[in-house]
Amino acid sequence: DAKTTQPPSMDCAEGRAANLPCNHSTISGNEYVYWYRQIHSQGPQYIIHGLKNNETNEMASLIITEDRKSSTLILPHATLRDTAVYYCIVRVGGGAGSYQLTFGKGTKLSVIP
Amino acid sequence: DTAVSQTPKYLVTQMGNDKSIKCEQNLGHDTMYWYKQDSKKFLKIMFSYNNKELIINETVPNRFSPKSPDKAHLNLHINSLELGDSAVYFCASSQEGGNYGYTFGSGTRLTVV
């Protein structure tokens, strides 16, 4: 699976949009971009994923550049409960089994009152 | 309803003991996983397992063994526990071909003394 690069930490004011960048310059054509987060002492939580089109769900939006070498996770109105470590992962396919998730160091997002 | 449940939540044991951590998922997923998160907070895949194959991370000592009595359960058995086994262990599940990511349990904090 392709490697990803994320900033180690970011701050965001409560109520503002949090924009978390991820670089994945070696991504292959069949690799998806996944985002997970881990709130302190809890298990990781799936947020969103995409292949090449932008995606939106009830939690966040995912913007993938046209060349697919980078992406941005957007939390439109950050709350204190969004404070967590956010992981950007690229992985072959949309399924399970041998296509295992490999976690990097992630970005520690702190939402500030 | 808890989707992926692990027991126990906390486990303190002495070196050399054998222990098991249980995991159950009620999502109907066909693939389950075990991850280890060490004191530096890195999440590492240990095993992935479905009814077709067991994939073992080559860095996992053979003292660790997954046991699956049925599709909804994947237990982790650890022999001859060592101090370095102290970590948080997360169980997860997913559906082959599904596009909704992995669902993680809340973790088991293992402390070896």
Short mmCIF file of C-alpha atoms in Angstrom, two decimals:
data_model
loop_
_atom_site.label_atom_id
_atom_site.label_comp_id
_atom_site.label_asym_id
_atom_site.label_seq_id
_atom_site.Cartn_x
_atom_site.Cartn_y
_atom_site.Cartn_z
CA ASP A 1 0.00 0.00 0.00
CA ALA A 2 1.13 3.54 -0.74
CA LYS A 3 2.65 5.59 2.04
CA THR A 4 0.93 8.72 3.37
CA THR A 5 2.31 11.89 4.94
CA GLN A 6 0.32 13.95 7.41
CA PRO A 7 1.23 16.87 9.70
CA PRO A 8 1.75 15.59 13.24
CA SER A 9 -0.62 18.09 14.81
CA MET A 10 -3.13 20.84 14.06
CA ASP A 11 -5.35 23.19 16.03
CA CYS A 12 -8.83 24.35 15.05
CA ALA A 13 -11.21 26.79 16.71
CA GLU A 14 -14.52 25.33 17.80
CA GLY A 15 -17.23 25.95 15.20
CA ARG A 16 -14.76 26.51 12.38
CA ALA A 17 -13.95 24.11 9.58
CA ALA A 18 -11.05 21.74 10.19
CA ASN A 19 -9.07 20.94 7.06
CA LEU A 20 -6.72 17.99 7.47
CA PRO A 21 -4.26 17.42 4.61
CA CYS A 22 -2.71 14.17 3.47
CA ASN A 23 -0.08 13.52 0.82
CA HIS A 24 -0.03 10.20 -1.00
CA SER A 25 2.13 10.90 -4.03
CA THR A 26 2.80 7.21 -4.77
CA ILE A 27 -0.85 6.16 -4.80
CA SER A 28 -1.78 3.57 -7.41
CA GLY A 29 -4.80 3.69 -9.67
CA ASN A 30 -6.68 1.02 -7.73
CA GLU A 31 -5.97 2.40 -4.25
CA TYR A 32 -8.64 4.14 -2.24
CA VAL A 33 -8.09 6.93 0.30
CA TYR A 34 -9.57 6.12 3.72
CA TRP A 35 -9.87 8.34 6.78
CA TYR A 36 -10.25 7.09 10.33
CA ARG A 37 -10.01 8.83 13.66
CA GLN A 38 -9.20 7.69 17.16
CA ILE A 39 -10.61 9.59 20.07
CA HIS A 40 -8.59 9.13 23.23
CA SER A 41 -8.75 5.57 24.63
CA GLN A 42 -11.34 4.45 22.07
CA GLY A 43 -11.11 2.21 19.04
CA PRO A 44 -10.51 3.82 15.65
CA GLN A 45 -13.66 5.04 13.90
CA TYR A 46 -14.24 4.98 10.16
CA ILE A 47 -15.01 8.43 8.72
CA ILE A 48 -15.04 8.35 4.95
CA HIS A 49 -13.27 6.99 1.89
CA GLY A 50 -12.99 7.74 -1.82
CA LEU A 51 -11.26 6.75 -5.04
CA LYS A 52 -11.10 9.87 -7.19
CA ASN A 53 -14.32 11.79 -6.76
CA ASN A 54 -15.02 14.05 -3.83
CA GLU A 55 -17.18 12.44 -1.18
CA THR A 56 -19.43 13.73 1.57
CA ASN A 57 -21.27 12.04 4.39
CA GLU A 58 -22.80 13.07 7.68
CA MET A 59 -19.41 13.27 9.35
CA ALA A 60 -17.10 14.91 6.84
CA SER A 61 -16.14 15.72 3.27
CA LEU A 62 -13.20 14.26 1.38
CA ILE A 63 -11.56 16.29 -1.36
CA ILE A 64 -9.14 14.38 -3.60
CA THR A 65 -6.97 16.29 -6.04
CA GLU A 66 -7.29 15.51 -9.72
CA ASP A 67 -3.90 13.79 -9.83
CA ARG A 68 -4.87 11.88 -6.66
CA LYS A 69 -1.56 12.67 -5.01
CA SER A 70 -3.14 14.43 -2.09
CA SER A 71 -6.43 14.78 -0.27
CA THR A 72 -8.08 16.88 2.41
CA LEU A 73 -10.54 15.79 5.05
CA ILE A 74 -12.93 18.56 6.00
CA LEU A 75 -14.90 18.66 9.23
CA PRO A 76 -17.28 21.54 8.43
CA HIS A 77 -18.03 22.69 11.98
CA ALA A 78 -15.52 21.27 14.42
CA THR A 79 -16.65 20.57 17.98
CA LEU A 80 -14.66 19.69 21.06
CA ARG A 81 -15.68 16.06 20.53
CA ASP A 82 -13.77 16.06 17.24
CA THR A 83 -10.48 16.26 19.13
CA ALA A 84 -8.74 13.05 18.07
CA VAL A 85 -5.92 11.57 16.01
CA TYR A 86 -6.92 11.43 12.34
CA TYR A 87 -5.41 8.79 10.10
CA CYS A 88 -5.20 8.96 6.32
CA ILE A 89 -4.71 5.51 4.78
CA VAL A 90 -4.46 4.37 1.19
CA ARG A 91 -5.39 0.83 0.41
CA VAL A 92 -6.13 -1.39 -2.55
CA GLY A 93 -9.80 -2.01 -3.19
CA GLY A 94 -12.87 -1.30 -1.13
CA GLY A 95 -13.13 -4.69 0.47
CA ALA A 96 -11.64 -6.61 3.33
CA GLY A 97 -9.52 -9.68 3.87
CA SER A 98 -6.00 -9.43 2.62
CA TYR A 99 -6.36 -5.72 1.91
CA GLN A 100 -5.39 -4.78 5.42
CA LEU A 101 -5.48 -1.29 6.90
CA THR A 102 -2.03 -0.01 7.78
CA PHE A 103 -2.05 2.95 10.17
CA GLY A 104 0.63 5.65 10.18
CA LYS A 105 1.20 8.28 12.83
CA GLY A 106 -1.78 10.42 11.90
CA THR A 107 -2.57 14.05 12.74
CA LYS A 108 -3.46 15.02 16.27
CA LEU A 109 -6.33 17.52 15.88
CA SER A 110 -7.05 19.71 18.88
CA VAL A 111 -10.31 21.67 18.77
CA ILE A 112 -9.98 24.74 20.94
CA PRO A 113 -12.95 26.44 22.66
CA ASP B 1 -26.28 -2.85 20.54
CA THR B 2 -22.52 -3.01 20.53
CA ALA B 3 -21.27 -3.87 17.05
CA VAL B 4 -17.83 -5.21 18.02
CA SER B 5 -17.39 -6.15 21.65
CA GLN B 6 -14.24 -7.22 23.43
CA THR B 7 -13.79 -8.76 26.85
CA PRO B 8 -12.22 -8.07 29.19
CA LYS B 9 -11.72 -4.33 28.94
CA TYR B 10 -8.76 -4.47 31.31
CA LEU B 11 -6.45 -7.40 32.00
CA VAL B 12 -3.58 -7.41 34.46
CA THR B 13 -1.50 -10.57 34.64
CA GLN B 14 1.93 -11.85 35.56
CA MET B 15 4.73 -12.73 33.21
CA GLY B 16 4.63 -16.28 31.98
CA ASN B 17 0.86 -16.65 32.23
CA ASP B 18 -1.42 -17.63 29.37
CA LYS B 19 -4.44 -15.42 28.68
CA SER B 20 -7.22 -14.97 26.15
CA ILE B 21 -9.10 -11.93 24.90
CA LYS B 22 -12.51 -12.49 23.36
CA CYS B 23 -14.06 -10.61 20.47
CA GLU B 24 -17.55 -10.85 19.05
CA GLN B 25 -19.22 -8.94 16.23
CA ASN B 26 -22.93 -8.81 15.47
CA LEU B 27 -22.62 -7.07 12.11
CA GLY B 28 -22.63 -10.18 9.98
CA HIS B 29 -19.16 -9.33 8.71
CA ASP B 30 -17.05 -12.11 7.28
CA THR B 31 -13.58 -10.86 8.20
CA MET B 32 -12.12 -10.05 11.60
CA TYR B 33 -8.83 -8.58 12.72
CA TRP B 34 -6.62 -8.03 15.71
CA TYR B 35 -4.54 -4.87 16.09
CA LYS B 36 -2.01 -3.94 18.77
CA GLN B 37 -1.46 -0.36 19.93
CA ASP B 38 1.72 0.08 21.93
CA SER B 39 2.75 2.80 24.35
CA LYS B 40 3.85 5.02 21.46
CA LYS B 41 0.30 4.80 20.09
CA PHE B 42 1.24 3.02 16.86
CA LEU B 43 -1.54 0.73 15.63
CA LYS B 44 -0.20 -2.45 14.05
CA ILE B 45 -2.11 -5.22 12.36
CA MET B 46 -1.54 -8.63 13.92
CA PHE B 47 -3.97 -10.92 12.12
CA SER B 48 -6.78 -10.87 9.63
CA TYR B 49 -9.05 -13.88 9.39
CA ASN B 50 -12.05 -15.02 7.42
CA ASN B 51 -13.40 -18.40 6.52
CA LYS B 52 -10.96 -18.57 3.65
CA GLU B 53 -7.64 -17.64 5.11
CA LEU B 54 -5.63 -16.47 8.07
CA ILE B 55 -3.10 -13.76 7.34
CA ILE B 56 -0.46 -13.27 9.97
CA ASN B 57 1.79 -10.28 10.29
CA GLU B 58 5.25 -11.80 10.20
CA THR B 59 6.41 -9.68 13.13
CA VAL B 60 3.89 -11.30 15.51
CA PRO B 61 5.49 -13.89 17.83
CA ASN B 62 4.05 -17.37 17.60
CA ARG B 63 3.02 -17.05 21.26
CA PHE B 64 0.03 -15.17 19.84
CA SER B 65 -2.66 -17.24 18.16
CA PRO B 66 -6.12 -16.30 16.88
CA LYS B 67 -8.94 -18.75 17.40
CA SER B 68 -12.26 -18.47 15.61
CA PRO B 69 -15.05 -20.80 16.79
CA ASP B 70 -17.43 -19.23 14.26
CA LYS B 71 -17.73 -16.29 11.89
CA ALA B 72 -18.85 -13.90 14.62
CA HIS B 73 -15.98 -14.56 17.00
CA LEU B 74 -12.23 -14.14 16.85
CA ASN B 75 -10.42 -14.69 20.13
CA LEU B 76 -6.78 -13.90 20.78
CA HIS B 77 -4.81 -16.36 22.85
CA ILE B 78 -1.42 -15.40 24.22
CA ASN B 79 1.04 -17.90 25.73
CA SER B 80 3.91 -17.14 28.09
CA LEU B 81 3.15 -13.45 28.44
CA GLU B 82 6.06 -11.03 28.46
CA LEU B 83 6.40 -7.46 29.72
CA GLY B 84 6.58 -6.22 26.13
CA ASP B 85 3.14 -7.60 25.42
CA SER B 86 1.62 -4.80 27.50
CA ALA B 87 -0.50 -2.77 25.10
CA VAL B 88 -4.06 -2.07 24.03
CA TYR B 89 -5.44 -4.74 21.72
CA PHE B 90 -8.24 -3.87 19.32
CA CYS B 91 -10.50 -6.24 17.50
CA ALA B 92 -12.15 -5.13 14.24
CA SER B 93 -14.40 -6.54 11.55
CA SER B 94 -15.33 -5.77 7.97
CA GLN B 95 -17.24 -7.22 5.06
CA GLU B 96 -15.44 -8.59 2.02
CA GLY B 97 -16.34 -6.34 -0.87
CA GLY B 98 -18.02 -3.87 1.43
CA ASN B 99 -17.34 -0.15 1.28
CA TYR B 100 -18.00 0.91 4.82
CA GLY B 101 -14.60 0.45 6.35
CA TYR B 102 -13.65 -1.43 9.44
CA THR B 103 -15.61 -1.39 12.70
CA PHE B 104 -13.38 -1.50 15.76
CA GLY B 105 -14.06 -2.63 19.30
CA SER B 106 -13.28 -0.44 22.28
CA GLY B 107 -10.05 -2.24 23.09
CA THR B 108 -8.54 -4.41 25.82
CA ARG B 109 -5.78 -2.88 27.89
CA LEU B 110 -3.34 -5.65 28.78
CA THR B 111 -0.77 -5.02 31.49
CA VAL B 112 1.88 -7.65 32.16
CA VAL B 113 3.66 -7.30 35.50
#
